[in-house]
mmCIF file of C-alpha atoms in Angstrom:
data_model
loop_
_atom_site.group_PDB
_atom_site.id
_atom_site.type_symbol
_atom_site.label_atom_id
_atom_site.label_comp_id
_atom_site.label_asym_id
_atom_site.label_seq_id
_atom_site.Cartn_x
_atom_site.Cartn_y
_atom_site.Cartn_z
ATOM 1 C CA MET F 1 -0.745 0.401 -0.328
ATOM 2 C CA ALA F 2 1.700 3.624 -0.758
ATOM 3 C CA THR F 3 2.672 5.734 2.169
ATOM 4 C CA TYR F 4 2.264 9.428 2.192
ATOM 5 C CA ALA F 5 4.787 11.690 0.481
ATOM 6 C CA ASP F 6 5.581 12.328 4.178
ATOM 7 C CA PRO F 7 4.786 10.412 6.267
ATOM 8 C CA LEU F 8 6.091 12.459 9.730
ATOM 9 C CA ALA F 9 3.174 14.633 8.973
ATOM 10 C CA LEU F 10 0.813 12.618 10.790
ATOM 11 C CA VAL F 11 0.189 10.454 13.702
ATOM 12 C CA ASP F 12 -2.318 8.291 14.858
ATOM 13 C CA THR F 13 -4.653 8.832 18.487
ATOM 14 C CA GLU F 14 -2.580 5.460 19.611
ATOM 15 C CA TRP F 15 0.811 7.537 18.340
ATOM 16 C CA VAL F 16 -0.274 10.206 20.560
ATOM 17 C CA ALA F 17 -1.198 8.065 23.399
ATOM 18 C CA GLN F 18 1.834 6.498 23.460
ATOM 19 C CA HIS F 19 3.634 9.608 24.067
ATOM 20 C CA LEU F 20 1.397 10.920 26.798
ATOM 21 C CA GLN F 21 3.574 12.173 29.016
ATOM 22 C CA ASP F 22 6.910 12.495 26.184
ATOM 23 C CA PRO F 23 9.497 15.824 27.009
ATOM 24 C CA LYS F 24 10.288 15.948 23.588
ATOM 25 C CA VAL F 25 6.515 15.862 22.580
ATOM 26 C CA ARG F 26 4.017 18.831 22.915
ATOM 27 C CA ILE F 27 0.073 18.733 22.193
ATOM 28 C CA VAL F 28 -1.226 21.612 21.258
ATOM 29 C CA GLU F 29 -5.175 21.860 20.864
ATOM 30 C CA VAL F 30 -5.986 24.832 17.925
ATOM 31 C CA ASP F 31 -10.260 26.180 18.408
ATOM 32 C CA TYR F 32 -12.184 28.503 16.989
ATOM 33 C CA ASP F 33 -13.880 28.604 20.402
ATOM 34 C CA PRO F 34 -12.883 26.305 23.213
ATOM 35 C CA SER F 35 -15.317 27.734 25.811
ATOM 36 C CA SER F 36 -17.220 23.963 23.383
ATOM 37 C CA ALA F 37 -14.150 21.742 22.842
ATOM 38 C CA TYR F 38 -10.651 22.716 25.049
ATOM 39 C CA HIS F 39 -12.444 23.597 27.918
ATOM 40 C CA LEU F 40 -15.137 20.746 27.884
ATOM 41 C CA GLY F 41 -12.491 18.085 28.293
ATOM 42 C CA HIS F 42 -9.085 17.943 25.846
ATOM 43 C CA ILE F 43 -6.372 15.411 25.846
ATOM 44 C CA PRO F 44 -4.346 15.127 28.650
ATOM 45 C CA GLY F 45 -1.485 17.477 29.172
ATOM 46 C CA ALA F 46 -2.211 19.655 25.487
ATOM 47 C CA VAL F 47 -2.069 22.865 25.925
ATOM 48 C CA LEU F 48 -4.481 25.740 23.922
ATOM 49 C CA PHE F 49 -4.484 28.062 20.805
ATOM 50 C CA ASP F 50 -6.907 29.745 20.281
ATOM 51 C CA TRP F 51 -7.084 30.517 17.001
ATOM 52 C CA ARG F 52 -8.958 34.685 17.065
ATOM 53 C CA LYS F 53 -6.395 35.289 19.717
ATOM 54 C CA ASP F 54 -3.497 33.536 19.458
ATOM 55 C CA LEU F 55 -2.237 32.713 15.885
ATOM 56 C CA ASN F 56 -3.622 35.992 14.605
ATOM 57 C CA ASP F 57 -2.537 39.477 14.800
ATOM 58 C CA PRO F 58 -3.755 41.758 16.973
ATOM 59 C CA VAL F 59 -4.407 45.003 14.867
ATOM 60 C CA ARG F 60 -4.011 44.258 11.661
ATOM 61 C CA ARG F 61 -5.593 41.161 8.934
ATOM 62 C CA ASP F 62 -2.939 38.913 9.354
ATOM 63 C CA ILE F 63 -1.347 35.960 10.993
ATOM 64 C CA LEU F 64 0.973 36.368 13.737
ATOM 65 C CA SER F 65 4.272 38.286 13.305
ATOM 66 C CA ARG F 66 7.661 36.333 14.053
ATOM 67 C CA GLU F 67 8.067 37.485 17.092
ATOM 68 C CA ALA F 68 4.658 36.447 18.624
ATOM 69 C CA PHE F 69 5.626 33.239 17.187
ATOM 70 C CA GLU F 70 8.103 32.908 19.265
ATOM 71 C CA VAL F 71 6.587 34.528 22.723
ATOM 72 C CA LEU F 72 3.505 31.345 22.185
ATOM 73 C CA ASN F 73 5.373 28.620 21.779
ATOM 74 C CA SER F 74 8.012 30.283 24.326
ATOM 75 C CA ARG F 75 5.504 30.276 26.326
ATOM 76 C CA ALA F 76 4.050 27.009 25.790
ATOM 77 C CA GLY F 77 7.308 25.371 26.205
ATOM 78 C CA ILE F 78 8.034 24.249 22.425
ATOM 79 C CA SER F 79 11.508 24.713 21.609
ATOM 80 C CA ASN F 80 13.276 24.561 18.106
ATOM 81 C CA ASP F 81 13.638 20.519 18.606
ATOM 82 C CA THR F 82 10.509 19.883 20.324
ATOM 83 C CA THR F 83 7.912 17.617 18.269
ATOM 84 C CA VAL F 84 4.760 19.859 17.974
ATOM 85 C CA VAL F 85 1.390 18.008 17.813
ATOM 86 C CA LEU F 86 -1.060 19.894 16.763
ATOM 87 C CA TYR F 87 -5.533 19.294 16.579
ATOM 88 C CA GLY F 88 -8.350 21.011 17.435
ATOM 89 C CA ASP F 89 -12.109 21.726 16.896
ATOM 90 C CA PHE F 90 -14.148 21.861 13.352
ATOM 91 C CA ARG F 91 -12.956 18.952 11.703
ATOM 92 C CA ASN F 92 -8.785 20.106 12.544
ATOM 93 C CA TRP F 93 -9.798 22.962 10.407
ATOM 94 C CA PHE F 94 -7.950 25.449 12.545
ATOM 95 C CA ALA F 95 -5.290 22.878 14.111
ATOM 96 C CA ALA F 96 -4.192 22.695 9.945
ATOM 97 C CA PHE F 97 -4.045 26.556 10.103
ATOM 98 C CA ALA F 98 -1.264 26.626 13.088
ATOM 99 C CA PHE F 99 0.336 23.267 11.284
ATOM 100 C CA TRP F 100 0.860 25.897 8.338
ATOM 101 C CA ILE F 101 2.222 28.556 10.779
ATOM 102 C CA TYR F 102 4.452 26.761 11.818
ATOM 103 C CA LYS F 103 5.989 25.250 8.609
ATOM 104 C CA LEU F 104 6.284 28.542 6.660
ATOM 105 C CA TYR F 105 8.420 29.852 9.992
ATOM 106 C CA GLY F 106 10.155 27.033 9.681
ATOM 107 C CA HIS F 107 9.426 24.507 12.665
ATOM 108 C CA ALA F 108 11.208 21.389 11.572
ATOM 109 C CA ASP F 109 8.665 19.174 13.431
ATOM 110 C CA VAL F 110 5.250 19.915 13.321
ATOM 111 C CA ARG F 111 2.906 16.931 12.662
ATOM 112 C CA LEU F 112 -1.341 16.536 12.839
ATOM 113 C CA LEU F 113 -4.069 14.015 15.076
ATOM 114 C CA ASN F 114 -5.170 12.043 12.140
ATOM 115 C CA GLY F 115 -8.876 12.593 12.973
ATOM 116 C CA GLY F 116 -8.793 15.062 14.991
ATOM 117 C CA ARG F 117 -10.561 16.183 17.813
ATOM 118 C CA LYS F 118 -13.053 14.146 17.139
ATOM 119 C CA LYS F 119 -11.766 10.977 17.196
ATOM 120 C CA TRP F 120 -9.776 11.088 19.694
ATOM 121 C CA ILE F 121 -14.059 11.554 21.756
ATOM 122 C CA GLU F 122 -15.020 8.696 19.537
ATOM 123 C CA GLU F 123 -12.448 6.028 20.176
ATOM 124 C CA ARG F 124 -13.403 7.123 24.071
ATOM 125 C CA ARG F 125 -9.310 8.289 24.854
ATOM 126 C CA PRO F 126 -8.878 10.071 28.099
ATOM 127 C CA LEU F 127 -9.877 13.885 28.172
ATOM 128 C CA THR F 128 -9.441 16.417 31.356
ATOM 129 C CA GLU F 129 -9.946 19.857 32.534
ATOM 130 C CA GLU F 130 -6.585 20.635 33.946
ATOM 131 C CA VAL F 131 -4.572 22.939 32.302
ATOM 132 C CA PRO F 132 -0.994 22.606 32.092
ATOM 133 C CA SER F 133 1.736 24.430 33.035
ATOM 134 C CA TYR F 134 5.469 23.902 31.464
ATOM 135 C CA PRO F 135 8.696 25.541 32.088
ATOM 136 C CA PRO F 136 9.141 28.795 29.457
ATOM 137 C CA ALA F 137 11.013 27.457 26.124
ATOM 138 C CA THR F 138 13.716 29.521 24.588
ATOM 139 C CA TYR F 139 12.228 29.959 20.225
ATOM 140 C CA ARG F 140 13.796 31.190 17.503
ATOM 141 C CA ALA F 141 11.815 31.850 14.817
ATOM 142 C CA GLN F 142 12.589 31.464 10.917
ATOM 143 C CA GLU F 143 11.938 34.537 8.485
ATOM 144 C CA PRO F 144 8.652 33.433 6.653
ATOM 145 C CA ASP F 145 8.551 31.073 3.740
ATOM 146 C CA ALA F 146 7.701 33.149 1.096
ATOM 147 C CA ARG F 147 6.630 30.067 -0.783
ATOM 148 C CA LEU F 148 3.935 28.557 1.363
ATOM 149 C CA ARG F 149 1.383 31.711 1.124
ATOM 150 C CA ALA F 150 -0.396 33.906 -1.465
ATOM 151 C CA HIS F 151 -0.995 37.399 -0.267
ATOM 152 C CA LEU F 152 -4.146 39.306 -2.966
ATOM 153 C CA PRO F 153 -1.683 41.335 -5.378
ATOM 154 C CA TYR F 154 0.563 37.706 -6.557
ATOM 155 C CA VAL F 155 -3.125 35.882 -6.894
ATOM 156 C CA LEU F 156 -4.405 38.383 -9.371
ATOM 157 C CA ASN F 157 -0.636 38.706 -11.084
ATOM 158 C CA VAL F 158 -0.485 35.214 -11.660
ATOM 159 C CA MET F 159 -4.766 34.173 -12.092
ATOM 160 C CA GLY F 160 -4.752 32.680 -15.915
ATOM 161 C CA LYS F 161 -1.686 31.943 -16.595
ATOM 162 C CA ARG F 162 -0.987 28.716 -17.397
ATOM 163 C CA GLY F 163 0.893 26.196 -14.770
ATOM 164 C CA VAL F 164 -1.397 27.839 -12.649
ATOM 165 C CA ALA F 165 -3.925 26.388 -10.466
ATOM 166 C CA LEU F 166 -6.607 27.680 -8.125
ATOM 167 C CA VAL F 167 -8.113 25.980 -5.649
ATOM 168 C CA ASP F 168 -11.364 26.852 -3.486
ATOM 169 C CA VAL F 169 -11.914 24.621 -0.851
ATOM 170 C CA ARG F 170 -15.341 25.880 0.129
ATOM 171 C CA SER F 171 -18.924 24.210 -0.317
ATOM 172 C CA PRO F 172 -20.571 24.750 -3.914
ATOM 173 C CA ALA F 173 -22.798 26.617 -2.711
ATOM 174 C CA GLU F 174 -19.996 28.907 -1.822
ATOM 175 C CA PHE F 175 -18.310 28.642 -4.884
ATOM 176 C CA THR F 176 -21.308 29.945 -6.808
ATOM 177 C CA GLY F 177 -22.291 32.822 -4.786
ATOM 178 C CA GLU F 178 -25.875 30.998 -3.724
ATOM 179 C CA VAL F 179 -23.856 32.312 -0.283
ATOM 180 C CA THR F 180 -21.493 34.105 0.814
ATOM 181 C CA ALA F 181 -20.476 32.448 4.135
ATOM 182 C CA PRO F 182 -20.797 28.100 5.458
ATOM 183 C CA PRO F 183 -23.373 27.932 8.416
ATOM 184 C CA GLU F 184 -20.798 28.062 10.920
ATOM 185 C CA TYR F 185 -20.394 31.860 10.009
ATOM 186 C CA PRO F 186 -23.649 33.624 9.420
ATOM 187 C CA ASN F 187 -21.752 36.932 10.384
ATOM 188 C CA GLU F 188 -19.098 36.869 8.714
ATOM 189 C CA ALA F 189 -19.329 37.075 4.998
ATOM 190 C CA ALA F 190 -18.437 38.610 2.083
ATOM 191 C CA GLN F 191 -19.856 41.921 0.039
ATOM 192 C CA ARG F 192 -20.029 39.571 -3.109
ATOM 193 C CA GLY F 193 -20.640 36.297 -3.995
ATOM 194 C CA GLY F 194 -19.262 33.668 -6.306
ATOM 195 C CA HIS F 195 -14.903 32.594 -6.821
ATOM 196 C CA ILE F 196 -11.531 33.527 -8.041
ATOM 197 C CA PRO F 197 -12.062 33.516 -12.039
ATOM 198 C CA GLY F 198 -10.726 30.425 -13.231
ATOM 199 C CA ALA F 199 -10.490 28.163 -9.959
ATOM 200 C CA VAL F 200 -11.430 24.959 -9.433
ATOM 201 C CA ASN F 201 -14.382 23.709 -6.953
ATOM 202 C CA ILE F 202 -13.131 20.894 -4.790
ATOM 203 C CA PRO F 203 -14.431 21.396 -1.056
ATOM 204 C CA TRP F 204 -12.366 20.679 1.857
ATOM 205 C CA SER F 205 -14.210 17.786 3.301
ATOM 206 C CA LYS F 206 -13.711 15.385 0.710
ATOM 207 C CA ALA F 207 -10.389 14.465 1.319
ATOM 208 C CA LEU F 208 -11.257 12.719 4.660
ATOM 209 C CA HIS F 209 -13.499 9.978 5.764
ATOM 210 C CA ASP F 210 -16.662 10.457 7.940
ATOM 211 C CA ASP F 211 -14.144 9.589 11.184
ATOM 212 C CA ASP F 212 -12.025 13.177 9.665
ATOM 213 C CA THR F 213 -9.093 10.971 8.818
ATOM 214 C CA PHE F 214 -7.787 11.527 5.143
ATOM 215 C CA LYS F 215 -8.644 9.137 2.748
ATOM 216 C CA ASP F 216 -5.448 7.128 0.941
ATOM 217 C CA PRO F 217 -2.823 8.489 -1.172
ATOM 218 C CA GLU F 218 -4.515 6.907 -4.402
ATOM 219 C CA SER F 219 -8.152 8.158 -3.266
ATOM 220 C CA LEU F 220 -6.192 11.701 -2.901
ATOM 221 C CA ARG F 221 -4.422 11.586 -5.841
ATOM 222 C CA ARG F 222 -7.103 10.927 -8.219
ATOM 223 C CA LEU F 223 -9.789 13.589 -6.108
ATOM 224 C CA TYR F 224 -7.035 16.205 -7.007
ATOM 225 C CA GLU F 225 -6.066 15.137 -10.876
ATOM 226 C CA GLU F 226 -8.821 13.742 -12.415
ATOM 227 C CA ALA F 227 -9.834 17.942 -11.658
ATOM 228 C CA GLY F 228 -6.420 18.895 -13.171
ATOM 229 C CA ILE F 229 -4.560 20.194 -10.688
ATOM 230 C CA THR F 230 -1.317 18.007 -11.242
ATOM 231 C CA PRO F 231 2.018 18.087 -8.858
ATOM 232 C CA ASP F 232 3.478 19.473 -12.133
ATOM 233 C CA LYS F 233 1.318 23.304 -11.852
ATOM 234 C CA GLU F 234 2.169 25.431 -9.322
ATOM 235 C CA ILE F 235 -1.232 25.436 -6.420
ATOM 236 C CA ILE F 236 -2.991 28.410 -4.798
ATOM 237 C CA THR F 237 -5.206 27.055 -1.996
ATOM 238 C CA TYR F 238 -8.169 28.768 -1.062
ATOM 239 C CA CYS F 239 -11.497 28.843 1.037
ATOM 240 C CA ARG F 240 -13.131 31.800 3.026
ATOM 241 C CA ILE F 241 -10.487 32.855 5.925
ATOM 242 C CA GLY F 242 -7.795 30.405 5.334
ATOM 243 C CA GLU F 243 -8.343 27.916 7.859
ATOM 244 C CA ARG F 244 -10.187 25.694 5.365
ATOM 245 C CA SER F 245 -7.316 25.817 2.278
ATOM 246 C CA SER F 246 -4.836 25.445 4.968
ATOM 247 C CA VAL F 247 -6.045 21.556 5.194
ATOM 248 C CA THR F 248 -5.934 21.027 1.270
ATOM 249 C CA TRP F 249 -2.468 22.240 1.606
ATOM 250 C CA PHE F 250 -1.838 20.094 3.604
ATOM 251 C CA VAL F 251 -2.440 17.510 1.532
ATOM 252 C CA LEU F 252 -1.454 18.625 -1.368
ATOM 253 C CA ARG F 253 1.801 18.696 0.153
ATOM 254 C CA HIS F 254 2.374 16.843 2.943
ATOM 255 C CA LEU F 255 0.649 13.804 2.087
ATOM 256 C CA LEU F 256 1.204 13.904 -1.487
ATOM 257 C CA GLY F 257 4.214 15.753 -1.866
ATOM 258 C CA TYR F 258 3.035 18.513 -3.960
ATOM 259 C CA PRO F 259 6.448 20.617 -4.318
ATOM 260 C CA ASN F 260 5.159 24.299 -5.080
ATOM 261 C CA VAL F 261 1.796 25.179 -2.559
ATOM 262 C CA ARG F 262 0.228 28.328 -1.455
ATOM 263 C CA ASN F 263 -2.603 29.131 0.661
ATOM 264 C CA TYR F 264 -4.078 32.391 0.670
ATOM 265 C CA ASP F 265 -5.098 33.236 3.653
ATOM 266 C CA GLY F 266 -7.306 35.969 2.871
ATOM 267 C CA SER F 267 -9.434 34.535 0.926
ATOM 268 C CA TRP F 268 -12.731 35.207 -0.226
ATOM 269 C CA SER F 269 -13.526 37.429 3.238
ATOM 270 C CA GLU F 270 -10.353 39.315 0.666
ATOM 271 C CA TRP F 271 -11.305 38.539 -2.291
ATOM 272 C CA GLY F 272 -14.643 39.035 -1.902
ATOM 273 C CA ASN F 273 -14.924 42.764 -0.174
ATOM 274 C CA THR F 274 -12.138 44.197 -3.219
ATOM 275 C CA ILE F 275 -12.968 47.024 -4.985
ATOM 276 C CA GLY F 276 -11.669 46.186 -8.323
ATOM 277 C CA VAL F 277 -11.135 42.275 -8.415
ATOM 278 C CA PRO F 278 -12.964 40.092 -11.063
ATOM 279 C CA ILE F 279 -15.259 37.263 -9.911
ATOM 280 C CA GLU F 280 -17.387 34.306 -11.534
ATOM 281 C CA ARG F 281 -20.561 32.747 -10.607
#
């Protein structure tokens, strides 16, 4: 059976259970809404990263700065040589977003828990409400890897060019413009509905089984290649705010080994609210 291109990027629940006491491993729960997830019970020893408070800049529409990323990890007792395992609510959307940020800032060993919070709970594995405390660590992030991220001007520049493919990972209703935000975000819609011209719609969820684990490499490769998303192209993934597109970015880059994949985290909340940019419906 074929294996994933980067097999170390993904761990299963049994691996996590065996490493709960490993001082070289730090488990991090990344939540959009900690009050309905982490605070009700989490993997023993897991620290909390609140997506809105911890992974976003407090003033401008952007991810946290390099300096803030260093402070966040130091506070969590994470060093540069720590194995970081991420999981969270919303089917690992925000854990995948955190994975992308870790790679953006050059962390060597970061992994995603296959199946995330849902699978851990369904298997009746231990949960705790106890919040752990670790001694502060020294953490030094690298300069952000620009090859992993796309900004709006970049997307405008490469849109429609040969050898570039845009993957809209939102629902078909969002892609066509029928709705401007998914039900999970009723108050966070864009002014206009539709999609970036030329984008292919492959919803992020098609890469997962019902238990939130990822499909096998052959199934994933067939899913994307049949839609023209092939490894010889530059791929740009996007959704609404960059979290669901991080799941597809993870699949293409780490599970299938596509060499040139960028996440456009501005996504539709930026594109659909920007004056003068083209849309399709």
